Amino acid sequence: MQNKARHHDRSIAVSTLYSLDFRGLLDAPFEEIDPFQGMNEEEVGALDEEDRVFIRFLVFGTLENREAIDSLISKYSLNRPIEKIDAVDRNILRVAFYQLEFSRDVHPAIVIDEAVKLSQELSNDVSFKFINGILDSARKDMEKK
């Protein structure tokens, strides 16, 4: 059950970041950001406290480290500038890189698998290959350190 809950939590975090990105609010002060954007009170209330904490952790951690995360995405996406990456994919990558590089609370293989699953659910049919390639390259470099 925990894995399904974490997957759902990551999906909420990606949706929140996508919404902020789409509306140009990624640099908004944290106190003005609702990490549960697009969810009604009943949906938020259905989340247990651990899930709400994890979603906040992903959203605010990603936002706090966004500049460094975006640099990493640019580094590994090679010929595709970050602003040219589909907004959903860009925010899936942001959450994944946050967990890979800054929180390191989950094994890299799980982070990559979750990002690929989110891409298959939220993006187009080929995005998961792009996301998998970028994150796998980053994982390999991390293992060399």
PDB file of C-alpha atoms in Angstrom:
ATOM      1  CA  MET A   1       0.000   0.000   0.000  1.00  0.00           C
ATOM      2  CA  GLN A   2       2.835   2.400   0.820  1.00  0.00           C
ATOM      3  CA  ASN A   3       4.196   2.207  -2.750  1.00  0.00           C
ATOM      4  CA  LYS A   4       0.790   3.058  -4.244  1.00  0.00           C
ATOM      5  CA  ALA A   5       0.425   5.939  -1.806  1.00  0.00           C
ATOM      6  CA  ARG A   6       3.902   7.266  -2.621  1.00  0.00           C
ATOM      7  CA  HIS A   7       3.171   6.995  -6.333  1.00  0.00           C
ATOM      8  CA  HIS A   8      -0.043   8.959  -5.846  1.00  0.00           C
ATOM      9  CA  ASP A   9       1.858  11.519  -3.737  1.00  0.00           C
ATOM     10  CA  ARG A  10       4.465  11.979  -6.479  1.00  0.00           C
ATOM     11  CA  SER A  11       1.677  12.442  -9.011  1.00  0.00           C
ATOM     12  CA  ILE A  12       0.151  15.195  -6.856  1.00  0.00           C
ATOM     13  CA  ALA A  13       3.559  16.880  -6.472  1.00  0.00           C
ATOM     14  CA  VAL A  14       4.156  16.777 -10.239  1.00  0.00           C
ATOM     15  CA  SER A  15       0.666  18.179 -10.895  1.00  0.00           C
ATOM     16  CA  THR A  16       1.266  21.015  -8.432  1.00  0.00           C
ATOM     17  CA  LEU A  17       4.638  21.873  -9.972  1.00  0.00           C
ATOM     18  CA  TYR A  18       3.154  21.680 -13.470  1.00  0.00           C
ATOM     19  CA  SER A  19       0.391  24.083 -12.428  1.00  0.00           C
ATOM     20  CA  LEU A  20       2.900  26.523 -10.941  1.00  0.00           C
ATOM     21  CA  ASP A  21       5.126  26.216 -14.021  1.00  0.00           C
ATOM     22  CA  PHE A  22       2.207  26.737 -16.420  1.00  0.00           C
ATOM     23  CA  ARG A  23       1.098  29.861 -14.539  1.00  0.00           C
ATOM     24  CA  GLY A  24       4.622  31.275 -14.153  1.00  0.00           C
ATOM     25  CA  LEU A  25       4.554  30.953 -10.362  1.00  0.00           C
ATOM     26  CA  LEU A  26       7.582  28.744  -9.708  1.00  0.00           C
ATOM     27  CA  ASP A  27       9.323  31.660  -7.990  1.00  0.00           C
ATOM     28  CA  ALA A  28       6.348  32.624  -5.822  1.00  0.00           C
ATOM     29  CA  PRO A  29       7.031  32.873  -2.076  1.00  0.00           C
ATOM     30  CA  PHE A  30       6.467  29.517  -0.389  1.00  0.00           C
ATOM     31  CA  GLU A  31       3.756  30.920   1.862  1.00  0.00           C
ATOM     32  CA  GLU A  32       1.715  31.701  -1.269  1.00  0.00           C
ATOM     33  CA  ILE A  33       2.011  28.174  -2.669  1.00  0.00           C
ATOM     34  CA  ASP A  34      -0.609  25.521  -2.054  1.00  0.00           C
ATOM     35  CA  PRO A  35       1.095  22.127  -2.514  1.00  0.00           C
ATOM     36  CA  PHE A  36      -2.311  20.556  -3.147  1.00  0.00           C
ATOM     37  CA  GLN A  37      -3.347  22.674  -6.135  1.00  0.00           C
ATOM     38  CA  GLY A  38      -6.253  21.298  -8.070  1.00  0.00           C
ATOM     39  CA  MET A  39      -7.470  19.211  -5.139  1.00  0.00           C
ATOM     40  CA  ASN A  40     -10.615  20.002  -3.205  1.00  0.00           C
ATOM     41  CA  GLU A  41     -10.813  19.991   0.585  1.00  0.00           C
ATOM     42  CA  GLU A  42     -12.309  16.498   0.642  1.00  0.00           C
ATOM     43  CA  GLU A  43      -9.486  15.061  -1.497  1.00  0.00           C
ATOM     44  CA  VAL A  44      -6.822  16.684   0.674  1.00  0.00           C
ATOM     45  CA  GLY A  45      -8.628  15.460   3.786  1.00  0.00           C
ATOM     46  CA  ALA A  46      -8.575  11.900   2.429  1.00  0.00           C
ATOM     47  CA  LEU A  47      -4.766  11.951   2.444  1.00  0.00           C
ATOM     48  CA  ASP A  48      -3.179  10.797   5.655  1.00  0.00           C
ATOM     49  CA  GLU A  49      -0.721  13.103   7.411  1.00  0.00           C
ATOM     50  CA  GLU A  50       2.297  11.126   6.194  1.00  0.00           C
ATOM     51  CA  ASP A  51       1.187  11.622   2.586  1.00  0.00           C
ATOM     52  CA  ARG A  52       0.594  15.355   3.082  1.00  0.00           C
ATOM     53  CA  VAL A  53       4.062  15.715   4.629  1.00  0.00           C
ATOM     54  CA  PHE A  54       5.664  13.796   1.750  1.00  0.00           C
ATOM     55  CA  ILE A  55       3.880  15.901  -0.891  1.00  0.00           C
ATOM     56  CA  ARG A  56       5.002  19.135   0.812  1.00  0.00           C
ATOM     57  CA  PHE A  57       8.536  17.708   1.062  1.00  0.00           C
ATOM     58  CA  LEU A  58       8.613  16.998  -2.696  1.00  0.00           C
ATOM     59  CA  VAL A  59       7.006  20.274  -3.795  1.00  0.00           C
ATOM     60  CA  PHE A  60       8.953  22.649  -1.564  1.00  0.00           C
ATOM     61  CA  GLY A  61      12.224  20.706  -1.797  1.00  0.00           C
ATOM     62  CA  THR A  62      12.009  20.742  -5.579  1.00  0.00           C
ATOM     63  CA  LEU A  63      11.189  24.456  -5.649  1.00  0.00           C
ATOM     64  CA  GLU A  64      13.962  25.306  -3.191  1.00  0.00           C
ATOM     65  CA  ASN A  65      16.539  23.500  -5.351  1.00  0.00           C
ATOM     66  CA  ARG A  66      14.980  24.254  -8.745  1.00  0.00           C
ATOM     67  CA  GLU A  67      17.902  26.212 -10.166  1.00  0.00           C
ATOM     68  CA  ALA A  68      20.365  23.390  -9.470  1.00  0.00           C
ATOM     69  CA  ILE A  69      17.831  20.770 -10.575  1.00  0.00           C
ATOM     70  CA  ASP A  70      17.197  22.600 -13.849  1.00  0.00           C
ATOM     71  CA  SER A  71      20.960  22.747 -14.443  1.00  0.00           C
ATOM     72  CA  LEU A  72      21.135  18.983 -13.996  1.00  0.00           C
ATOM     73  CA  ILE A  73      18.219  18.436 -16.353  1.00  0.00           C
ATOM     74  CA  SER A  74      19.934  20.656 -18.938  1.00  0.00           C
ATOM     75  CA  LYS A  75      23.190  18.752 -18.484  1.00  0.00           C
ATOM     76  CA  TYR A  76      21.593  15.363 -19.107  1.00  0.00           C
ATOM     77  CA  SER A  77      19.062  16.359 -21.761  1.00  0.00           C
ATOM     78  CA  LEU A  78      21.995  17.286 -23.997  1.00  0.00           C
ATOM     79  CA  ASN A  79      20.526  18.918 -27.098  1.00  0.00           C
ATOM     80  CA  ARG A  80      17.164  19.904 -25.661  1.00  0.00           C
ATOM     81  CA  PRO A  81      17.022  23.178 -23.681  1.00  0.00           C
ATOM     82  CA  ILE A  82      14.938  22.848 -20.527  1.00  0.00           C
ATOM     83  CA  GLU A  83      12.333  25.322 -21.765  1.00  0.00           C
ATOM     84  CA  LYS A  84      11.799  23.078 -24.827  1.00  0.00           C
ATOM     85  CA  ILE A  85      11.075  19.994 -22.711  1.00  0.00           C
ATOM     86  CA  ASP A  86       7.357  19.302 -22.373  1.00  0.00           C
ATOM     87  CA  ALA A  87       6.116  20.921 -19.148  1.00  0.00           C
ATOM     88  CA  VAL A  88       4.780  17.659 -17.697  1.00  0.00           C
ATOM     89  CA  ASP A  89       8.055  15.861 -18.454  1.00  0.00           C
ATOM     90  CA  ARG A  90      10.067  18.777 -17.090  1.00  0.00           C
ATOM     91  CA  ASN A  91       8.255  18.589 -13.757  1.00  0.00           C
ATOM     92  CA  ILE A  92       8.475  14.805 -13.546  1.00  0.00           C
ATOM     93  CA  LEU A  93      12.225  15.223 -14.052  1.00  0.00           C
ATOM     94  CA  ARG A  94      12.378  17.963 -11.412  1.00  0.00           C
ATOM     95  CA  VAL A  95      10.800  15.760  -8.754  1.00  0.00           C
ATOM     96  CA  ALA A  96      12.989  12.805  -9.736  1.00  0.00           C
ATOM     97  CA  PHE A  97      16.205  14.851  -9.694  1.00  0.00           C
ATOM     98  CA  TYR A  98      15.232  16.319  -6.340  1.00  0.00           C
ATOM     99  CA  GLN A  99      14.991  12.826  -4.906  1.00  0.00           C
ATOM    100  CA  LEU A 100      18.143  11.604  -6.680  1.00  0.00           C
ATOM    101  CA  GLU A 101      20.417  14.521  -5.896  1.00  0.00           C
ATOM    102  CA  PHE A 102      19.097  16.324  -2.841  1.00  0.00           C
ATOM    103  CA  SER A 103      16.994  14.084  -0.639  1.00  0.00           C
ATOM    104  CA  ARG A 104      18.480  10.689  -1.485  1.00  0.00           C
ATOM    105  CA  ASP A 105      15.784   9.080   0.637  1.00  0.00           C
ATOM    106  CA  VAL A 106      14.821   6.511  -1.993  1.00  0.00           C
ATOM    107  CA  HIS A 107      16.966   4.091  -3.991  1.00  0.00           C
ATOM    108  CA  PRO A 108      17.747   5.545  -7.459  1.00  0.00           C
ATOM    109  CA  ALA A 109      16.147   2.587  -9.262  1.00  0.00           C
ATOM    110  CA  ILE A 110      12.850   3.300  -7.491  1.00  0.00           C
ATOM    111  CA  VAL A 111      13.034   7.015  -8.312  1.00  0.00           C
ATOM    112  CA  ILE A 112      13.615   6.225 -11.997  1.00  0.00           C
ATOM    113  CA  ASP A 113      10.858   3.605 -12.077  1.00  0.00           C
ATOM    114  CA  GLU A 114       8.399   6.029 -10.478  1.00  0.00           C
ATOM    115  CA  ALA A 115       9.311   8.803 -12.935  1.00  0.00           C
ATOM    116  CA  VAL A 116       8.832   6.442 -15.882  1.00  0.00           C
ATOM    117  CA  LYS A 117       5.431   5.329 -14.534  1.00  0.00           C
ATOM    118  CA  LEU A 118       4.352   8.940 -14.024  1.00  0.00           C
ATOM    119  CA  SER A 119       5.427   9.759 -17.554  1.00  0.00           C
ATOM    120  CA  GLN A 120       3.426   6.844 -18.945  1.00  0.00           C
ATOM    121  CA  GLU A 121       0.371   8.047 -17.021  1.00  0.00           C
ATOM    122  CA  LEU A 122       0.649  11.812 -17.448  1.00  0.00           C
ATOM    123  CA  SER A 123       2.538  12.413 -20.684  1.00  0.00           C
ATOM    124  CA  ASN A 124       2.740  11.103 -24.242  1.00  0.00           C
ATOM    125  CA  ASP A 125       3.680   7.621 -25.456  1.00  0.00           C
ATOM    126  CA  VAL A 126       7.384   8.303 -26.008  1.00  0.00           C
ATOM    127  CA  SER A 127       8.253  10.598 -23.114  1.00  0.00           C
ATOM    128  CA  PHE A 128       9.010   7.723 -20.763  1.00  0.00           C
ATOM    129  CA  LYS A 129      12.007   6.744 -22.923  1.00  0.00           C
ATOM    130  CA  PHE A 130      13.379  10.284 -22.787  1.00  0.00           C
ATOM    131  CA  ILE A 131      12.886  10.474 -19.010  1.00  0.00           C
ATOM    132  CA  ASN A 132      14.368   7.030 -18.441  1.00  0.00           C
ATOM    133  CA  GLY A 133      17.441   7.905 -20.524  1.00  0.00           C
ATOM    134  CA  ILE A 134      18.112  11.169 -18.708  1.00  0.00           C
ATOM    135  CA  LEU A 135      17.659   9.705 -15.238  1.00  0.00           C
ATOM    136  CA  ASP A 136      19.642   6.564 -16.002  1.00  0.00           C
ATOM    137  CA  SER A 137      22.574   8.674 -17.240  1.00  0.00           C
ATOM    138  CA  ALA A 138      22.439  10.697 -14.036  1.00  0.00           C
ATOM    139  CA  ARG A 139      22.264   7.516 -11.940  1.00  0.00           C
ATOM    140  CA  LYS A 140      25.356   6.114 -13.671  1.00  0.00           C
ATOM    141  CA  ASP A 141      27.274   9.321 -12.988  1.00  0.00           C
ATOM    142  CA  MET A 142      26.158   9.247  -9.348  1.00  0.00           C
ATOM    143  CA  GLU A 143      27.487   5.706  -8.981  1.00  0.00           C
ATOM    144  CA  LYS A 144      30.915   6.870 -10.176  1.00  0.00           C
ATOM    145  CA  LYS A 145      31.139   9.393  -7.329  1.00  0.00           C
TER     146      LYS A 145
END
